[in-house]
Short mmCIF file of C-alpha atoms and ligand atoms in Angstrom, two decimals:
data_model
loop_
_atom_site.label_atom_id
_atom_site.label_comp_id
_atom_site.label_asym_id
_atom_site.label_seq_id
_atom_site.Cartn_x
_atom_site.Cartn_y
_atom_site.Cartn_z
CA MET Z 1 -23.06 31.14 62.70
CA VAL Z 2 -26.15 29.00 63.22
CA SER Z 3 -25.27 25.81 65.05
CA SER Z 4 -27.08 22.52 64.68
CA ALA Z 5 -24.35 20.52 66.43
CA LYS Z 6 -25.12 18.48 69.51
CA PRO Z 7 -24.34 20.22 72.82
CA VAL Z 8 -20.95 19.68 74.44
CA HIS Z 9 -19.91 19.76 78.08
CA PRO Z 10 -19.24 23.33 79.32
CA ILE Z 11 -15.64 24.47 79.06
CA TRP Z 12 -16.02 26.90 81.99
CA CYS Z 13 -13.79 26.70 85.08
CA PRO Z 14 -15.29 24.55 87.86
CA GLY Z 15 -17.41 26.79 90.08
CA CYS Z 16 -17.94 29.55 87.48
CA GLY Z 17 -21.22 31.40 88.06
CA ASP Z 18 -22.17 30.78 84.44
CA PHE Z 19 -23.08 27.18 85.32
CA GLY Z 20 -25.90 28.55 87.47
CA VAL Z 21 -27.29 30.58 84.59
CA LEU Z 22 -27.13 27.63 82.21
CA ALA Z 23 -29.00 25.45 84.70
CA ALA Z 24 -31.60 28.15 85.37
CA VAL Z 25 -32.24 28.78 81.66
CA LYS Z 26 -32.67 25.03 81.12
CA LYS Z 27 -35.02 24.64 84.06
CA ALA Z 28 -37.10 27.73 83.24
CA THR Z 29 -37.56 26.77 79.58
CA LEU Z 30 -38.34 23.17 80.47
CA ASP Z 31 -40.94 24.31 83.02
CA LEU Z 32 -42.49 26.57 80.39
CA LYS Z 33 -42.40 23.73 77.86
CA VAL Z 34 -40.42 25.75 75.31
CA THR Z 35 -39.65 23.30 72.52
CA PRO Z 36 -36.01 23.27 71.31
CA SER Z 37 -37.06 23.91 67.71
CA ASP Z 38 -38.83 27.11 68.76
CA PHE Z 39 -36.01 28.36 70.96
CA VAL Z 40 -33.01 30.42 69.82
CA LEU Z 41 -30.13 31.17 72.18
CA VAL Z 42 -27.87 34.00 70.99
CA GLY Z 43 -24.46 34.04 72.68
CA GLY Z 44 -22.11 37.02 72.89
CA ILE Z 45 -18.32 37.03 72.91
CA GLY Z 46 -16.64 36.04 76.17
CA CYS Z 47 -16.73 33.06 78.52
CA SER Z 48 -20.50 33.28 78.97
CA GLY Z 49 -21.10 33.70 75.24
CA SER Z 50 -20.44 30.01 74.63
CA ILE Z 51 -23.60 29.12 76.57
CA HIS Z 52 -25.51 28.07 73.43
CA ASN Z 53 -22.96 25.28 72.82
CA PHE Z 54 -24.08 23.52 75.98
CA PHE Z 55 -27.79 23.39 75.28
CA ASP Z 56 -29.64 21.38 72.63
CA VAL Z 57 -31.44 24.31 70.99
CA ASN Z 58 -30.88 26.60 68.01
CA GLY Z 59 -27.79 28.69 68.71
CA ILE Z 60 -25.90 31.60 67.25
CA HIS Z 61 -22.51 32.90 68.34
CA ALA Z 62 -22.96 36.60 67.65
CA LEU Z 63 -20.43 39.28 66.78
CA HIS Z 64 -18.82 41.03 69.73
CA GLY Z 65 -21.31 43.43 71.30
CA ARG Z 66 -23.87 42.80 68.55
CA LEU Z 67 -25.91 39.96 69.99
CA LEU Z 68 -28.92 42.18 70.65
CA ALA Z 69 -29.09 43.32 67.02
CA GLN Z 70 -29.12 39.70 65.94
CA ALA Z 71 -31.61 38.63 68.60
CA VAL Z 72 -34.03 41.42 67.64
CA GLY Z 73 -33.64 40.48 63.97
CA ILE Z 74 -34.49 36.86 64.73
CA LYS Z 75 -37.59 37.90 66.67
CA LEU Z 76 -38.79 40.14 63.84
CA ALA Z 77 -38.17 37.40 61.29
CA ASN Z 78 -40.29 34.95 63.28
CA PRO Z 79 -42.14 36.32 66.33
CA ALA Z 80 -43.29 32.84 67.32
CA LEU Z 81 -39.75 32.01 68.47
CA THR Z 82 -38.55 32.30 72.06
CA VAL Z 83 -35.36 34.34 71.76
CA VAL Z 84 -32.82 34.63 74.57
CA ALA Z 85 -29.57 36.58 74.22
CA ALA Z 86 -26.84 35.93 76.80
CA GLY Z 87 -23.44 37.56 77.14
CA GLY Z 88 -21.04 39.16 79.57
CA ASP Z 89 -20.63 42.61 81.06
CA GLY Z 90 -17.70 43.41 78.77
CA ASP Z 91 -19.66 42.40 75.69
CA GLY Z 92 -22.86 44.17 76.70
CA TYR Z 93 -21.69 47.28 78.53
CA ALA Z 94 -18.55 48.21 76.58
CA ILE Z 95 -18.56 47.45 72.85
CA GLY Z 96 -22.26 46.62 72.99
CA MET Z 97 -23.41 49.65 74.98
CA GLY Z 98 -25.14 51.38 72.05
CA HIS Z 99 -27.26 48.31 71.33
CA PHE Z 100 -27.96 47.84 75.04
CA ILE Z 101 -29.53 51.30 75.44
CA HIS Z 102 -31.59 51.04 72.27
CA ALA Z 103 -32.92 47.58 73.15
CA PHE Z 104 -35.01 49.11 75.94
CA LYS Z 105 -36.71 51.63 73.68
CA LYS Z 106 -37.06 49.25 70.72
CA ASN Z 107 -38.79 46.88 73.13
CA ALA Z 108 -38.73 43.66 71.08
CA SER Z 109 -40.04 40.71 73.10
CA ILE Z 110 -36.70 39.01 73.75
CA LEU Z 111 -34.85 38.22 76.96
CA TYR Z 112 -31.35 39.60 77.44
CA ILE Z 113 -29.30 38.03 80.24
CA VAL Z 114 -26.03 39.75 81.13
CA LEU Z 115 -23.74 37.50 83.15
CA ASN Z 116 -21.89 40.15 85.14
CA ASN Z 117 -18.63 39.07 86.78
CA GLU Z 118 -17.00 42.53 86.88
CA THR Z 119 -14.06 41.40 84.75
CA TYR Z 120 -13.01 40.23 81.30
CA GLY Z 121 -12.61 36.56 82.28
CA LEU Z 122 -11.90 35.14 78.82
CA THR Z 123 -8.88 37.42 78.34
CA LYS Z 124 -7.54 36.72 81.85
CA GLY Z 125 -9.04 39.21 84.23
CA GLN Z 126 -8.74 42.79 83.03
CA ALA Z 127 -11.03 45.50 84.43
CA SER Z 128 -14.44 45.70 82.73
CA PRO Z 129 -17.12 48.44 82.78
CA THR Z 130 -18.56 47.02 86.01
CA SER Z 131 -15.25 46.54 87.87
CA GLN Z 132 -14.84 48.14 91.26
CA ILE Z 133 -12.31 50.94 91.73
CA GLY Z 134 -8.94 49.36 92.53
CA PHE Z 135 -9.55 46.10 90.68
CA GLU Z 136 -6.57 45.53 88.38
CA GLY Z 137 -5.65 49.20 88.59
CA ASN Z 138 -9.14 50.40 87.65
CA ILE Z 139 -9.72 54.05 88.54
CA GLU Z 140 -13.24 54.43 87.10
CA PRO Z 141 -16.46 53.94 89.10
CA PRO Z 142 -18.48 50.86 88.06
CA PHE Z 143 -21.36 51.09 85.60
CA HIS Z 144 -24.73 50.16 87.11
CA ALA Z 145 -26.90 48.67 84.37
CA ILE Z 146 -29.96 48.43 86.61
CA LEU Z 147 -30.00 52.20 87.16
CA THR Z 148 -29.61 52.83 83.45
CA ALA Z 149 -32.41 50.37 82.67
CA LEU Z 150 -34.72 52.03 85.18
CA SER Z 151 -34.00 55.47 83.73
CA ILE Z 152 -35.46 54.58 80.31
CA PRO Z 153 -39.25 55.03 80.38
CA ALA Z 154 -40.30 52.00 78.34
CA PRO Z 155 -42.57 49.10 79.35
CA ASN Z 156 -39.71 46.65 79.99
CA PHE Z 157 -39.29 43.84 82.53
CA ILE Z 158 -36.13 44.52 84.56
CA ALA Z 159 -34.51 42.28 87.19
CA ARG Z 160 -31.22 41.26 88.75
CA THR Z 161 -30.34 37.82 90.09
CA PHE Z 162 -27.35 36.08 91.72
CA SER Z 163 -25.84 32.76 90.65
CA GLY Z 164 -25.61 31.90 94.37
CA ASP Z 165 -29.42 31.76 94.45
CA PRO Z 166 -30.40 29.53 91.50
CA LYS Z 167 -33.96 28.99 92.70
CA THR Z 168 -34.82 32.70 92.56
CA MET Z 169 -32.94 33.05 89.28
CA THR Z 170 -35.02 30.30 87.68
CA ALA Z 171 -38.27 31.91 88.82
CA VAL Z 172 -37.19 35.34 87.54
CA LEU Z 173 -36.08 33.96 84.15
CA ALA Z 174 -39.39 32.10 83.81
CA GLU Z 175 -41.31 35.31 84.51
CA ALA Z 176 -39.17 37.17 81.95
CA ILE Z 177 -39.82 34.57 79.26
CA ARG Z 178 -43.55 34.60 79.98
CA PHE Z 179 -43.42 38.39 79.60
CA ASN Z 180 -41.81 37.91 76.17
CA ARG Z 181 -44.27 35.20 75.20
CA ASP Z 182 -47.16 37.54 75.91
CA GLY Z 183 -45.60 39.98 73.45
CA ARG Z 184 -45.23 42.67 76.12
CA GLY Z 185 -41.69 43.64 75.19
CA PHE Z 186 -38.06 43.53 76.23
CA ALA Z 187 -36.92 41.69 79.36
CA PHE Z 188 -33.53 42.43 80.89
CA VAL Z 189 -32.04 40.26 83.64
CA GLU Z 190 -28.55 40.95 84.92
CA ASP Z 191 -27.15 37.95 86.76
CA LEU Z 192 -24.30 38.38 89.21
CA SER Z 193 -22.13 35.51 87.98
CA PRO Z 194 -18.76 35.31 89.76
CA CYS Z 195 -15.58 34.54 87.85
CA VAL Z 196 -13.93 32.19 90.35
CA THR Z 197 -10.60 32.31 88.53
CA TYR Z 198 -9.98 36.05 88.14
CA ASN Z 199 -12.48 37.77 90.43
CA ASP Z 200 -14.02 35.38 92.96
CA THR Z 201 -16.78 37.48 94.49
CA TYR Z 202 -19.08 34.70 95.75
CA LYS Z 203 -18.49 35.36 99.45
CA LEU Z 204 -18.55 39.16 99.14
CA TRP Z 205 -21.70 39.21 97.03
CA ARG Z 206 -23.47 36.73 99.28
CA GLU Z 207 -22.90 39.14 102.16
CA LYS Z 208 -23.96 42.23 100.20
CA VAL Z 209 -27.01 41.22 98.16
CA VAL Z 210 -30.32 42.67 99.28
CA ASP Z 211 -33.65 41.46 97.90
CA VAL Z 212 -35.42 44.67 96.90
CA ALA Z 213 -38.78 43.07 97.70
CA THR Z 214 -37.83 43.27 101.40
CA LEU Z 215 -37.28 47.05 101.32
CA PRO Z 216 -39.96 49.41 102.70
CA GLY Z 217 -41.95 50.95 99.86
CA TYR Z 218 -41.01 48.26 97.31
CA ASP Z 219 -43.18 48.73 94.23
CA PRO Z 220 -41.87 47.27 90.95
CA THR Z 221 -44.62 49.05 89.03
CA ASP Z 222 -43.20 52.43 90.07
CA ARG Z 223 -39.98 53.20 88.21
CA LYS Z 224 -39.09 56.27 90.28
CA THR Z 225 -39.44 54.43 93.57
CA MET Z 226 -37.33 51.52 92.33
CA PHE Z 227 -34.60 53.84 91.03
CA ARG Z 228 -34.41 55.54 94.42
CA LEU Z 229 -34.41 52.26 96.37
CA CYS Z 230 -31.67 50.77 94.17
CA LEU Z 231 -29.53 53.91 94.29
CA GLU Z 232 -29.83 54.05 98.08
CA GLN Z 233 -28.65 50.44 98.36
CA ILE Z 234 -25.74 51.02 95.99
CA GLU Z 235 -24.66 54.15 97.86
CA ALA Z 236 -24.78 52.15 101.10
CA GLY Z 237 -22.40 49.58 99.60
CA ARG Z 238 -25.05 46.90 99.12
CA ILE Z 239 -26.14 45.07 95.96
CA PRO Z 240 -29.86 45.19 95.13
CA VAL Z 241 -31.30 42.07 93.50
CA GLY Z 242 -34.80 41.00 92.56
CA VAL Z 243 -37.48 42.27 90.21
CA MET Z 244 -36.88 45.99 89.66
CA HIS Z 245 -39.60 46.75 87.13
CA ARG Z 246 -42.78 44.90 86.25
CA PRO Z 247 -45.08 47.00 84.03
CA THR Z 248 -48.79 47.08 84.85
CA ASP Z 249 -49.60 47.53 81.16
CA SER Z 250 -50.42 44.05 79.85
CA ALA Z 251 -50.80 45.17 76.21
CA ARG Z 252 -48.75 43.61 73.41
CA ASN Z 253 -46.22 46.44 73.37
CA GLY Z 254 -43.46 44.41 71.72
CA LEU Z 255 -41.75 45.80 68.63
CA GLU Z 256 -42.71 42.70 66.62
CA ALA Z 257 -46.42 43.24 67.35
CA LYS Z 258 -46.20 46.92 66.39
CA LEU Z 259 -44.44 46.18 63.10
CA LEU Z 260 -46.13 42.94 62.06
CA GLY Z 261 -49.44 42.87 63.91
CA ASP Z 262 -50.66 39.28 63.66
CA GLN Z 263 -48.58 38.49 60.55
CA PRO Z 264 -46.18 35.56 61.01
CA GLY Z 265 -43.00 37.43 60.02
CA PRO Z 266 -40.93 36.93 56.86
CA ALA Z 267 -39.22 33.70 57.97
CA ALA Z 268 -42.57 31.99 58.50
CA ALA Z 269 -44.50 33.66 55.67
CA ASP Z 270 -46.11 31.64 52.89
CA ILE Z 271 -43.91 32.47 49.88
CA ARG Z 272 -45.35 29.96 47.40
CA LEU Z 273 -45.79 31.44 43.94
CA GLU Z 274 -49.52 30.72 43.80
CA THR Z 275 -50.03 32.54 47.10
CA GLN Z 276 -47.92 35.51 46.15
CA ARG Z 277 -48.97 35.81 42.47
CA PRO Z 278 -51.70 38.47 43.09
CA ALA Z 279 -49.22 40.64 44.99
CA TYR Z 280 -46.57 40.22 42.25
CA GLU Z 281 -49.08 41.08 39.54
CA LYS Z 282 -50.24 44.14 41.43
CA LEU Z 283 -46.63 45.23 41.83
CA LEU Z 284 -45.89 44.73 38.13
CA ALA Z 285 -49.06 46.55 37.11
CA GLY Z 286 -47.91 49.51 39.16
CA LEU Z 287 -44.64 49.62 37.21
CA SER Z 288 -46.18 49.67 33.72
FE1 LIG L 301 -15.90 31.54 84.37
FE2 LIG L 301 -13.90 33.21 84.93
FE3 LIG L 301 -13.38 30.71 84.20
FE4 LIG L 301 -14.35 32.45 82.44
S1 LIG L 301 -12.34 32.58 83.46
S2 LIG L 301 -15.03 30.31 82.71
S3 LIG L 301 -15.73 33.68 83.70
S4 LIG L 301 -14.44 31.35 86.08
#
């Protein structure tokens, strides 16, 4: 449902990592001078999915696991909009997994932020697709979205941040939105956003995060190198963060540019009768 209501104070638990993401999105979009009327924030289902209620911009609370379909649709309807989708790991990597994979190859110029807390916080702390073995009886290994993202050969921007480092997060989100604005395609940022109530990982993650830019051989333009570096860190029990993929290709590779070229998109098209009459008449003539 499209919301035009004024923002309300966040309902998150004090200390929730989602506050960091909200602040970083606000700061990045303010720095980039994104006007509220040209900004759409699409929220998923889960604690983090209410983020659009706390920000004075256009907002949609999407169906569970379907926020990317709606975000891509918005971008195609009006490519001039800045479109950011934000949801949790349960929303994006369980019920939303099909849309997640396809978003990389569709490559619409939107930003998708997954606020990963390795649990279903809204429903009181069950194991999610990213939960560690042993958490709440979980016996499955965690899903690593960064490795999946790096395995899809599309010109996407890929990064991971940590709510314990809001300054870096803000810079990464700003780069991702600039990437979208230039029409270069899909930007994916997974933020490590601890759930302080059901899975408080702040201390553990602070000890384990490793900025990939500090690793020997770091090259975010080389997908194979970044996959290897990230996998090595994961296998060593560490958590790689930072920019994982930054394409060298600066072309307008976004889906909206490929489909619409320089056309404004149906939501912004001139649909006045006098403008459209020649096209209608041509259509009718073809039917006679
Ligand atoms: Fe945040 Fe967890 Fe509270 Fe949800 S339950 S608001 S994820 S701390």
